[in-house]
Amino acid sequence: MEKPVIIGAGMVPVGEHWRLSLRDIAVEALLNAMDDAGIDKVDSLYVGNMASGSFIEQENLGALIADWAGLGHIPAVKIESACASGGAAVQEGTKAVMSGLEDVVAVVGVEKMTDAWPSDATRYLAYAADADWELFHGASFVALNALLMRLYMKEHGYTEEDLAHFAVNAHANGSKNPYAMFKRPITVDTVLKSPYIADPLKLFDASPVCDGAAAVIITSKEKARELGVPKEKMVEVAGFGRAIDTINLANREDLLTLTAAKIAAERAYKMAGVTAKDIDFFEVHDAFTIMAALSLEAIGVAEKGKGALVAREGQIAIDGDYPIQTMGGLKSRGHPVGATGVYQTVEAVLQLRGEAPEGIQVPDAEVGLTQNIGGTGSNITINILRRV
Amino acid sequence: MGKPMQVARHWRHFGEKYRLVGGKCENGHVFFPGREVCPICGSRNVEPFEFSGKGKVISWTLVRNPPSGFEYYKPYPLALVQLEEGPVVLAQLTDVEPDQIDFGMEVEMVTRKVREFDEDGIILYSYKFRPVLK
């Protein structure tokens, strides 16, 4: 089966968009992607979003966004997989094209988080955990990641400083991305001096609460040629995989292995016909520094227990062996939860077209991997994109 | 948080939350909480199983920015406790100073208030774990 291609990508800067609503930013990102593709209509819309019902009392985003973007009576649906909703929506859009049922598909990821009171936002994010057995006991998402961080440091002999390198790298890259929320480089000291929010996890180990929307247009190669899209603008969805793990962290067979990422990656590598060694850059889900370390291990970049070493030795920088978070990652670009997977996709498309901002373009990038985590590793998507 | 009409939702879990009742399948696998299908072998022949309530701390944190509804209690220690029968549970620790908590600390289950809602709202109780009394 011929692999679909992404022919358009658009986004809005991640931040605190007090003047804009969810529909405003979603429509803007979507229209940017359509303009980029040079089209004015699509056959269907997939919306990646985690918790609009909780954050802004709005569900039915398929209808809302298609309506406000003036897309007519197309089919439109919301895809939810917690923070992996964006990555999952890209996959559903891709599958729709591969099935042959839909020719030109739009995928938009959107989240509007800053309209909620901070402790309520913390509560809504924890809805991705197990309500009866985690949130019930007062567990926040940060707290669950802190439990993993402490265990990881003990098992493998790391310090808080070792993990801080992930945040430093993310900010170094994000400082060059005009769409990033935090455009300031930081040092290891910045991370270590930031306050604990759930010990041993500190403020600068965590990604921010924010607003954002990103969109891509997916179609078949045949249709892309018909539309007159030049080859250098096409990026192939070469492979993808998705898997779940126990929703309740305590029930995990091995607390320090992201088994869902491992399985999803195996599926994606097989479909794309590549291994981790063939990937030129990785957009991993660093909602917390500990997740970056565990992700590198799960997707085959580092051996078990060696994820943090990769960061310490500088291999994750743009000119390293395994560049990650090339546009700032969740930590610096920002993590508008349900939109994140689509931001990663847009950023990978820019990298593969050679259109990344100066200083963060990975030279001659041909293959990129995006990894999007929902829950504490309970629902993970991996997408592999390739230059056509 | 307002007054939740969720009495049934919490009442359903009295067995688990007051007595630490989980499940045991026909092949001897024990798990917590109880469920229809054994998460280890897939057996559907599952019976209730009451855990001893004894365990060890395998990781812990101090929640300083809690989800709404828990602000009054902050900061509070939250831990992963491995029960002596094997399964791991997430719970708050109680009757302990944060700097006393350590890997492998022996703990036992006690029943404590988890949170209350408004004046007229329900009060939730459940298991927490405290250092074993010698």
Short mmCIF file of C-alpha atoms in Angstrom, two decimals:
data_model
loop_
_atom_site.label_atom_id
_atom_site.label_comp_id
_atom_site.label_asym_id
_atom_site.label_seq_id
_atom_site.Cartn_x
_atom_site.Cartn_y
_atom_site.Cartn_z
CA MET A 1 0.00 0.00 0.00
CA GLU A 2 1.32 3.44 -0.91
CA LYS A 3 2.07 5.62 2.09
CA PRO A 4 0.16 8.89 2.45
CA VAL A 5 1.91 12.24 2.46
CA ILE A 6 1.60 15.42 4.48
CA ILE A 7 1.30 18.35 2.09
CA GLY A 8 0.51 21.18 4.48
CA ALA A 9 1.46 22.17 7.99
CA GLY A 10 0.47 25.10 10.17
CA MET A 11 0.46 26.19 13.80
CA VAL A 12 0.02 29.10 16.14
CA PRO A 13 2.68 30.07 18.70
CA VAL A 14 2.27 28.17 21.97
CA GLY A 15 1.53 30.42 24.92
CA GLU A 16 -1.12 31.97 27.12
CA HIS A 17 -3.63 33.19 24.57
CA TRP A 18 -5.87 35.28 26.81
CA ARG A 19 -7.50 37.07 23.86
CA LEU A 20 -8.16 33.94 21.82
CA SER A 21 -10.55 31.03 22.31
CA LEU A 22 -10.10 27.36 21.47
CA ARG A 23 -12.00 27.81 18.22
CA ASP A 24 -9.91 30.86 17.28
CA ILE A 25 -6.56 29.11 17.58
CA ALA A 26 -7.80 25.83 16.06
CA VAL A 27 -9.20 27.61 13.00
CA GLU A 28 -6.05 29.71 12.61
CA ALA A 29 -3.78 26.67 12.67
CA LEU A 30 -6.06 24.79 10.30
CA LEU A 31 -6.25 27.62 7.78
CA ASN A 32 -2.47 28.02 7.96
CA ALA A 33 -2.06 24.35 7.08
CA MET A 34 -4.58 24.57 4.25
CA ASP A 35 -2.87 27.67 2.84
CA ASP A 36 0.46 25.89 3.11
CA ALA A 37 -0.99 22.99 1.09
CA GLY A 38 -2.64 25.39 -1.36
CA ILE A 39 -6.14 23.99 -0.90
CA ASP A 40 -9.45 25.48 0.20
CA LYS A 41 -11.43 22.38 1.07
CA VAL A 42 -10.90 19.01 2.69
CA ASP A 43 -12.88 15.76 2.77
CA SER A 44 -12.86 15.31 6.53
CA LEU A 45 -11.45 16.63 9.79
CA TYR A 46 -9.86 14.84 12.76
CA VAL A 47 -9.43 16.87 15.92
CA GLY A 48 -6.88 15.80 18.53
CA ASN A 49 -7.91 17.11 21.92
CA MET A 50 -7.70 15.80 25.44
CA ALA A 51 -10.02 17.64 27.77
CA SER A 52 -11.95 20.52 26.20
CA GLY A 53 -15.05 19.44 28.14
CA SER A 54 -13.25 20.01 31.43
CA PHE A 55 -11.15 23.02 30.47
CA ILE A 56 -13.76 25.09 28.61
CA GLU A 57 -17.02 23.10 28.86
CA GLN A 58 -16.95 22.39 25.14
CA GLU A 59 -17.13 18.97 23.55
CA ASN A 60 -18.19 18.15 19.98
CA LEU A 61 -15.05 19.77 18.61
CA GLY A 62 -15.45 18.10 15.22
CA ALA A 63 -18.55 20.14 14.48
CA LEU A 64 -17.27 23.29 16.20
CA ILE A 65 -14.01 23.57 14.28
CA ALA A 66 -15.23 22.39 10.89
CA ASP A 67 -18.15 24.83 11.18
CA TRP A 68 -16.00 27.81 12.19
CA ALA A 69 -13.38 27.03 9.57
CA GLY A 70 -16.11 27.07 6.92
CA LEU A 71 -15.47 23.51 5.79
CA GLY A 72 -19.10 22.70 4.97
CA HIS A 73 -20.91 19.47 5.78
CA ILE A 74 -17.86 17.26 6.02
CA PRO A 75 -17.43 14.43 8.53
CA ALA A 76 -15.50 15.69 11.55
CA VAL A 77 -14.66 13.95 14.79
CA LYS A 78 -12.63 14.42 17.97
CA ILE A 79 -9.95 11.85 18.82
CA GLU A 80 -9.01 11.48 22.49
CA SER A 81 -6.04 9.58 23.93
CA ALA A 82 -5.11 11.92 26.80
CA CYS A 83 -1.88 13.82 25.99
CA ALA A 84 -1.36 11.52 23.01
CA SER A 85 -4.55 12.75 21.35
CA GLY A 86 -2.64 14.75 18.73
CA GLY A 87 -0.43 11.87 17.68
CA ALA A 88 -3.46 9.59 17.58
CA ALA A 89 -5.42 12.08 15.44
CA VAL A 90 -2.55 12.18 12.91
CA GLN A 91 -2.70 8.38 12.79
CA GLU A 92 -6.47 8.30 12.32
CA GLY A 93 -6.20 10.86 9.52
CA THR A 94 -3.46 8.79 7.91
CA LYS A 95 -5.53 5.63 8.18
CA ALA A 96 -8.50 7.37 6.56
CA VAL A 97 -6.37 8.26 3.53
CA MET A 98 -4.81 4.78 3.40
CA SER A 99 -8.25 3.20 3.44
CA GLY A 100 -9.03 5.06 0.24
CA LEU A 101 -12.28 6.40 1.68
CA GLU A 102 -11.08 9.95 2.11
CA ASP A 103 -8.83 11.84 -0.30
CA VAL A 104 -7.70 14.96 1.52
CA VAL A 105 -7.84 14.94 5.30
CA ALA A 106 -7.21 17.73 7.80
CA VAL A 107 -5.91 16.99 11.28
CA VAL A 108 -5.88 19.69 13.92
CA GLY A 109 -4.63 19.33 17.48
CA VAL A 110 -5.85 21.93 19.94
CA GLU A 111 -5.96 22.58 23.67
CA LYS A 112 -7.02 25.68 25.58
CA MET A 113 -5.78 25.23 29.14
CA THR A 114 -5.28 28.73 30.55
CA ASP A 115 -8.96 29.55 30.96
CA ALA A 116 -8.99 27.16 33.94
CA TRP A 117 -7.83 27.89 37.47
CA PRO A 118 -4.39 26.26 37.99
CA SER A 119 -5.47 23.67 40.57
CA ASP A 120 -8.44 22.80 38.36
CA ALA A 121 -6.06 22.41 35.40
CA THR A 122 -4.00 20.06 37.57
CA ARG A 123 -7.18 18.10 38.30
CA TYR A 124 -8.24 17.90 34.63
CA LEU A 125 -4.81 16.67 33.58
CA ALA A 126 -5.06 13.97 36.23
CA TYR A 127 -8.22 12.70 34.50
CA ALA A 128 -5.77 10.89 32.22
CA ALA A 129 -4.71 8.82 35.23
CA ASP A 130 -6.96 6.30 36.99
CA ALA A 131 -9.76 8.28 38.65
CA ASP A 132 -10.65 5.68 41.27
CA TRP A 133 -7.15 4.49 42.18
CA GLU A 134 -4.88 7.50 41.54
CA LEU A 135 -6.68 10.86 41.45
CA PHE A 136 -8.89 9.66 44.33
CA HIS A 137 -5.79 9.63 46.54
CA GLY A 138 -4.74 13.12 45.51
CA ALA A 139 -2.27 12.11 42.82
CA SER A 140 -1.49 14.80 40.27
CA PHE A 141 0.26 14.02 37.02
CA VAL A 142 3.39 15.67 38.32
CA ALA A 143 3.26 13.47 41.43
CA LEU A 144 3.03 10.26 39.38
CA ASN A 145 6.03 11.33 37.32
CA ALA A 146 7.89 12.27 40.49
CA LEU A 147 7.38 8.72 41.80
CA LEU A 148 8.99 7.40 38.62
CA MET A 149 11.80 9.96 38.76
CA ARG A 150 12.77 9.01 42.32
CA LEU A 151 12.70 5.31 41.48
CA TYR A 152 14.72 5.83 38.28
CA MET A 153 17.39 7.84 40.09
CA LYS A 154 17.71 5.16 42.76
CA GLU A 155 17.73 2.16 40.40
CA HIS A 156 20.35 3.59 38.05
CA GLY A 157 22.30 5.90 40.36
CA TYR A 158 21.37 9.20 38.73
CA THR A 159 21.00 12.61 40.35
CA GLU A 160 18.54 15.40 39.72
CA GLU A 161 21.33 17.10 37.77
CA ASP A 162 21.58 14.21 35.31
CA LEU A 163 17.96 14.63 34.28
CA ALA A 164 18.21 18.43 34.15
CA HIS A 165 20.24 18.16 30.92
CA PHE A 166 17.04 17.29 29.05
CA ALA A 167 15.48 20.60 30.06
CA VAL A 168 18.64 22.52 29.15
CA ASN A 169 18.73 20.97 25.67
CA ALA A 170 15.03 21.66 25.11
CA HIS A 171 15.40 25.33 26.03
CA ALA A 172 18.54 25.73 23.93
CA ASN A 173 16.58 24.61 20.87
CA GLY A 174 13.31 26.31 21.81
CA SER A 175 15.09 29.64 22.15
CA LYS A 176 15.49 29.59 18.36
CA ASN A 177 11.89 28.61 17.58
CA PRO A 178 9.55 31.60 17.10
CA TYR A 179 6.57 29.36 17.92
CA ALA A 180 7.98 28.24 21.29
CA MET A 181 6.48 29.42 24.56
CA PHE A 182 9.81 29.83 26.37
CA LYS A 183 12.50 31.34 24.17
CA ARG A 184 15.17 31.66 26.82
CA PRO A 185 18.11 29.28 27.19
CA ILE A 186 18.64 27.90 30.69
CA THR A 187 21.44 26.16 32.57
CA VAL A 188 21.52 23.08 34.76
CA ASP A 189 21.58 25.50 37.68
CA THR A 190 18.27 27.07 36.56
CA VAL A 191 16.66 23.66 36.80
CA LEU A 192 18.25 22.73 40.11
CA LYS A 193 17.35 26.05 41.74
CA SER A 194 13.71 25.92 40.65
CA PRO A 195 11.25 24.93 43.39
CA TYR A 196 10.07 21.39 43.97
CA ILE A 197 6.51 20.81 42.80
CA ALA A 198 6.50 17.12 43.74
CA ASP A 199 9.86 16.07 45.16
CA PRO A 200 12.26 15.23 43.55
CA LEU A 201 10.58 16.78 40.52
CA LYS A 202 11.10 20.52 40.13
CA LEU A 203 9.33 23.25 38.20
CA PHE A 204 11.93 23.16 35.41
CA ASP A 205 11.62 19.40 35.07
CA ALA A 206 8.05 19.97 33.91
CA SER A 207 6.31 21.35 30.84
CA PRO A 208 3.93 24.32 31.20
CA VAL A 209 0.16 24.71 31.18
CA CYS A 210 -0.55 26.59 27.93
CA ASP A 211 -2.69 27.04 24.84
CA GLY A 212 -1.89 25.92 21.34
CA ALA A 213 -3.10 24.53 18.03
CA ALA A 214 -1.32 22.88 15.12
CA ALA A 215 -2.58 21.26 11.94
CA VAL A 216 -1.52 19.10 9.01
CA ILE A 217 -3.09 18.14 5.70
CA ILE A 218 -2.72 14.51 4.64
CA THR A 219 -3.43 12.99 1.25
CA SER A 220 -2.28 10.24 -1.10
CA LYS A 221 0.77 10.74 -3.33
CA GLU A 222 -1.45 10.43 -6.36
CA LYS A 223 -3.81 13.15 -5.16
CA ALA A 224 -0.88 15.34 -4.11
CA ARG A 225 0.51 15.20 -7.66
CA GLU A 226 -2.95 15.94 -9.02
CA LEU A 227 -3.12 19.02 -6.78
CA GLY A 228 0.22 20.14 -8.16
CA VAL A 229 2.09 19.88 -4.85
CA PRO A 230 5.84 19.95 -5.55
CA LYS A 231 7.76 16.87 -4.41
CA GLU A 232 9.96 18.79 -1.98
CA LYS A 233 6.84 19.83 -0.09
CA MET A 234 5.67 16.26 0.48
CA VAL A 235 6.54 14.37 3.64
CA GLU A 236 5.62 10.70 3.76
CA VAL A 237 3.99 9.12 6.80
CA ALA A 238 6.34 6.16 6.56
CA GLY A 239 5.19 4.24 9.61
CA PHE A 240 3.16 4.46 12.74
CA GLY A 241 2.31 2.45 15.81
CA ARG A 242 0.21 2.78 18.90
CA ALA A 243 -0.10 0.73 22.09
CA ILE A 244 -1.50 0.95 25.58
CA ASP A 245 -0.27 -0.06 29.01
CA THR A 246 -2.03 -0.25 32.40
CA ILE A 247 -3.78 3.04 33.10
CA ASN A 248 -2.87 2.73 36.80
CA LEU A 249 0.88 3.19 37.22
CA ALA A 250 0.96 0.91 40.29
CA ASN A 251 -0.27 -2.00 38.16
CA ARG A 252 2.67 -1.76 35.72
CA GLU A 253 4.72 -4.94 35.40
CA ASP A 254 7.95 -2.92 35.16
CA LEU A 255 7.55 0.63 36.45
CA LEU A 256 10.65 1.89 34.65
CA THR A 257 9.90 0.56 31.17
CA LEU A 258 7.55 2.38 28.80
CA THR A 259 6.31 -0.88 27.33
CA ALA A 260 3.64 0.85 25.25
CA ALA A 261 6.32 3.02 23.61
CA LYS A 262 8.47 -0.02 22.96
CA ILE A 263 5.65 -1.89 21.23
CA ALA A 264 4.41 1.18 19.34
CA ALA A 265 7.96 1.87 18.15
CA GLU A 266 8.46 -1.72 16.98
CA ARG A 267 5.26 -1.46 14.94
CA ALA A 268 6.27 1.89 13.46
CA TYR A 269 9.86 0.80 12.65
CA LYS A 270 8.57 -2.34 10.94
CA MET A 271 6.04 -0.43 8.84
CA ALA A 272 8.61 2.18 7.83
CA GLY A 273 11.33 -0.43 7.26
CA VAL A 274 13.83 1.40 9.47
CA THR A 275 15.55 1.02 12.85
CA ALA A 276 16.36 3.64 15.50
CA LYS A 277 19.79 4.05 13.81
CA ASP A 278 18.17 5.33 10.61
CA ILE A 279 16.32 8.15 12.36
CA ASP A 280 17.88 11.60 12.01
CA PHE A 281 15.97 13.30 14.84
CA PHE A 282 13.48 12.38 17.55
CA GLU A 283 10.65 14.48 18.92
CA VAL A 284 10.08 12.59 22.17
CA HIS A 285 7.42 13.41 24.73
CA ASP A 286 9.36 15.26 27.45
CA ALA A 287 6.37 16.42 29.50
CA PHE A 288 8.79 15.71 32.37
CA THR A 289 12.54 15.17 32.14
CA ILE A 290 12.10 11.61 33.44
CA MET A 291 9.79 10.85 30.50
CA ALA A 292 12.48 11.93 28.04
CA ALA A 293 14.94 9.47 29.61
CA LEU A 294 12.48 6.58 29.69
CA SER A 295 11.36 7.35 26.12
CA LEU A 296 14.90 7.19 24.69
CA GLU A 297 15.25 3.75 26.28
CA ALA A 298 11.88 2.51 25.02
CA ILE A 299 12.37 3.57 21.40
CA GLY A 300 15.80 1.99 21.13
CA VAL A 301 18.11 5.00 21.31
CA ALA A 302 19.54 3.99 24.69
CA GLU A 303 19.78 0.77 26.66
CA LYS A 304 17.60 0.34 29.71
CA GLY A 305 18.89 2.60 32.46
CA LYS A 306 21.14 4.58 30.09
CA GLY A 307 18.62 7.18 28.84
CA ALA A 308 19.90 9.93 31.11
CA LEU A 309 23.49 9.26 30.04
CA VAL A 310 22.64 10.13 26.45
CA ALA A 311 21.63 13.60 27.59
CA ARG A 312 24.62 14.14 29.85
CA GLU A 313 27.06 13.33 27.10
CA GLY A 314 25.54 15.91 24.78
CA GLN A 315 24.36 13.45 22.16
CA ILE A 316 20.87 14.95 22.08
CA ALA A 317 21.88 18.37 20.71
CA ILE A 318 21.14 19.34 17.09
CA ASP A 319 24.68 18.30 16.08
CA GLY A 320 24.72 15.18 18.29
CA ASP A 321 24.09 11.58 17.27
CA TYR A 322 20.50 11.65 18.50
CA PRO A 323 19.05 15.16 18.24
CA ILE A 324 15.85 15.40 20.27
CA GLN A 325 13.32 18.19 20.89
CA THR A 326 14.70 20.08 17.92
CA MET A 327 12.16 22.90 18.29
CA GLY A 328 12.12 22.95 22.08
CA GLY A 329 10.03 19.91 22.88
CA LEU A 330 7.20 20.00 25.36
CA LYS A 331 9.41 21.69 27.93
CA SER A 332 10.29 24.81 25.95
CA ARG A 333 7.95 24.93 22.94
CA GLY A 334 5.14 24.09 25.38
CA HIS A 335 2.72 21.23 25.96
CA PRO A 336 -0.87 22.11 25.05
CA VAL A 337 -1.72 18.49 25.80
CA GLY A 338 -4.07 17.32 23.02
CA ALA A 339 -2.28 19.51 20.47
CA THR A 340 1.25 18.34 21.25
CA GLY A 341 1.34 15.35 18.89
CA VAL A 342 0.35 17.58 15.98
CA TYR A 343 2.97 20.19 16.92
CA GLN A 344 5.56 17.40 16.85
CA THR A 345 4.30 16.40 13.39
CA VAL A 346 4.42 19.96 12.06
CA GLU A 347 7.94 20.40 13.43
CA ALA A 348 9.07 17.13 11.87
CA VAL A 349 7.61 18.23 8.53
CA LEU A 350 9.56 21.51 8.72
CA GLN A 351 12.76 19.63 9.56
CA LEU A 352 12.30 17.22 6.65
CA ARG A 353 11.55 20.03 4.20
CA GLY A 354 14.66 21.85 5.42
CA GLU A 355 12.51 24.74 6.64
CA ALA A 356 13.39 24.64 10.34
CA PRO A 357 14.52 27.95 11.87
CA GLU A 358 18.19 28.86 11.70
CA GLY A 359 20.36 27.09 14.23
CA ILE A 360 17.94 24.22 14.83
CA GLN A 361 17.76 22.67 11.36
CA VAL A 362 19.09 19.13 11.51
CA PRO A 363 21.42 18.94 8.47
CA ASP A 364 20.09 16.71 5.66
CA ALA A 365 17.32 15.27 7.79
CA GLU A 366 15.60 12.45 5.95
CA VAL A 367 13.71 10.52 8.61
CA GLY A 368 12.19 11.80 11.85
CA LEU A 369 10.30 10.13 14.67
CA THR A 370 7.62 11.64 16.87
CA GLN A 371 6.57 10.02 20.12
CA ASN A 372 3.47 11.19 21.97
CA ILE A 373 2.59 9.86 25.42
CA GLY A 374 -0.85 9.80 27.02
CA GLY A 375 -1.15 9.19 30.76
CA THR A 376 1.96 8.05 32.61
CA GLY A 377 2.84 5.93 29.59
CA SER A 378 -0.57 4.29 29.30
CA ASN A 379 -1.36 5.30 25.71
CA ILE A 380 1.51 5.97 23.33
CA THR A 381 1.74 6.83 19.65
CA ILE A 382 4.84 6.76 17.47
CA ASN A 383 4.90 8.24 13.99
CA ILE A 384 7.79 8.07 11.53
CA LEU A 385 7.99 10.69 8.81
CA ARG A 386 10.26 10.60 5.77
CA ARG A 387 11.31 13.03 3.07
CA VAL A 388 9.81 11.99 -0.30
CA MET B 1 -15.09 21.52 44.48
CA GLY B 2 -18.85 21.55 44.85
CA LYS B 3 -21.15 18.94 46.31
CA PRO B 4 -20.88 15.75 44.35
CA MET B 5 -23.89 13.47 44.01
CA GLN B 6 -21.49 10.57 43.79
CA VAL B 7 -22.35 8.48 46.85
CA ALA B 8 -22.82 5.32 44.81
CA ARG B 9 -19.53 5.84 43.04
CA HIS B 10 -17.59 5.73 46.30
CA TRP B 11 -19.86 3.17 48.02
CA ARG B 12 -19.03 0.67 45.25
CA HIS B 13 -15.41 0.62 46.46
CA PHE B 14 -15.92 0.17 50.21
CA GLY B 15 -14.41 -3.33 50.08
CA GLU B 16 -11.23 -2.17 48.41
CA LYS B 17 -10.86 1.12 50.21
CA TYR B 18 -11.77 0.06 53.76
CA ARG B 19 -10.41 -3.48 53.85
CA LEU B 20 -7.95 -3.65 50.94
CA VAL B 21 -9.90 -6.37 49.15
CA GLY B 22 -8.47 -7.15 45.72
CA GLY B 23 -8.72 -10.25 43.59
CA LYS B 24 -7.22 -13.71 43.22
CA CYS B 25 -7.61 -15.83 40.11
CA GLU B 26 -7.85 -19.61 39.78
CA ASN B 27 -4.13 -19.74 38.97
CA GLY B 28 -3.17 -18.05 42.21
CA HIS B 29 -2.38 -14.58 40.85
CA VAL B 30 -3.31 -11.80 43.26
CA PHE B 31 -3.96 -8.22 42.22
CA PHE B 32 -5.29 -4.93 43.51
CA PRO B 33 -7.87 -3.54 42.89
CA GLY B 34 -10.12 -6.47 42.04
CA ARG B 35 -11.28 -6.87 38.45
CA GLU B 36 -13.24 -9.24 36.24
CA VAL B 37 -10.24 -10.54 34.33
CA CYS B 38 -6.88 -11.51 35.85
CA PRO B 39 -4.37 -8.96 34.47
CA ILE B 40 -1.61 -11.58 34.54
CA CYS B 41 -3.13 -14.69 32.89
CA GLY B 42 -6.48 -13.50 31.59
CA SER B 43 -8.49 -15.94 33.67
CA ARG B 44 -12.08 -14.90 34.29
CA ASN B 45 -12.33 -17.09 37.34
CA VAL B 46 -11.58 -14.49 39.98
CA GLU B 47 -12.46 -14.39 43.70
CA PRO B 48 -12.14 -11.53 46.22
CA PHE B 49 -8.87 -11.58 48.15
CA GLU B 50 -8.14 -9.54 51.27
CA PHE B 51 -4.57 -8.29 51.57
CA SER B 52 -2.75 -8.20 54.91
CA GLY B 53 -2.13 -4.46 54.61
CA LYS B 54 1.61 -4.85 55.26
CA GLY B 55 4.06 -3.55 52.70
CA LYS B 56 7.18 -1.56 51.82
CA VAL B 57 7.66 1.87 50.25
CA ILE B 58 9.24 1.59 46.81
CA SER B 59 8.96 5.27 45.82
CA TRP B 60 7.42 8.43 47.23
CA THR B 61 6.83 12.11 46.57
CA LEU B 62 5.52 15.15 48.38
CA VAL B 63 2.56 16.70 46.58
CA ARG B 64 2.94 20.48 46.80
CA ASN B 65 0.61 21.57 43.97
CA PRO B 66 -2.37 19.25 44.33
CA PRO B 67 -5.37 18.86 42.10
CA SER B 68 -8.33 21.01 43.19
CA GLY B 69 -10.15 19.47 46.13
CA PHE B 70 -6.91 18.59 47.91
CA GLU B 71 -5.51 22.10 48.53
CA TYR B 72 -6.35 22.00 52.22
CA TYR B 73 -4.11 18.97 52.81
CA LYS B 74 -0.94 20.10 51.05
CA PRO B 75 1.82 19.15 51.17
CA TYR B 76 1.10 15.46 51.56
CA PRO B 77 3.25 12.40 50.92
CA LEU B 78 2.14 9.98 48.24
CA ALA B 79 3.84 6.62 47.76
CA LEU B 80 3.99 3.44 45.77
CA VAL B 81 3.73 0.65 48.34
CA GLN B 82 4.53 -2.94 47.46
CA LEU B 83 2.24 -5.18 49.49
CA GLU B 84 3.81 -8.27 51.06
CA GLU B 85 1.67 -10.42 48.72
CA GLY B 86 3.30 -8.72 45.69
CA PRO B 87 1.05 -6.11 44.07
CA VAL B 88 1.87 -2.41 44.23
CA VAL B 89 -0.67 0.20 45.37
CA LEU B 90 -0.61 3.96 45.26
CA ALA B 91 -1.62 5.66 48.50
CA GLN B 92 -0.89 8.54 50.78
CA LEU B 93 1.45 8.00 53.70
CA THR B 94 0.33 9.20 57.12
CA ASP B 95 1.70 9.62 60.64
CA VAL B 96 5.19 10.23 59.24
CA GLU B 97 7.45 13.21 58.63
CA PRO B 98 8.55 13.55 55.00
CA ASP B 99 12.24 13.30 55.89
CA GLN B 100 11.65 9.99 57.67
CA ILE B 101 10.40 8.31 54.52
CA ASP B 102 12.90 6.02 52.84
CA PHE B 103 13.14 3.21 50.29
CA GLY B 104 12.06 -0.07 51.85
CA MET B 105 10.35 1.56 54.82
CA GLU B 106 7.92 -0.97 56.30
CA VAL B 107 4.37 0.32 56.38
CA GLU B 108 0.91 -0.91 57.30
CA MET B 109 -2.54 0.03 56.12
CA VAL B 110 -4.75 2.27 58.24
CA THR B 111 -8.12 3.85 57.47
CA ARG B 112 -8.05 7.63 57.21
CA LYS B 113 -9.99 10.53 55.78
CA VAL B 114 -8.85 11.29 52.24
CA ARG B 115 -10.82 14.46 51.69
CA GLU B 116 -14.11 16.14 52.39
CA PHE B 117 -16.27 18.22 50.12
CA ASP B 118 -18.47 21.14 51.24
CA GLU B 119 -20.25 21.24 54.60
CA ASP B 120 -23.06 19.14 53.21
CA GLY B 121 -20.89 16.99 50.97
CA ILE B 122 -19.68 13.48 51.61
CA ILE B 123 -16.43 12.68 53.40
CA LEU B 124 -14.20 10.14 51.71
CA TYR B 125 -12.26 7.57 53.72
CA SER B 126 -9.77 5.08 52.41
CA TYR B 127 -6.54 3.24 53.04
CA LYS B 128 -3.38 5.15 53.79
CA PHE B 129 -0.13 3.64 55.01
CA ARG B 130 1.87 4.49 58.13
CA PRO B 131 5.23 3.23 59.37
CA VAL B 132 4.72 -0.13 61.10
CA LEU B 133 4.24 0.33 64.85
CA LYS B 134 6.83 -1.75 66.66
#
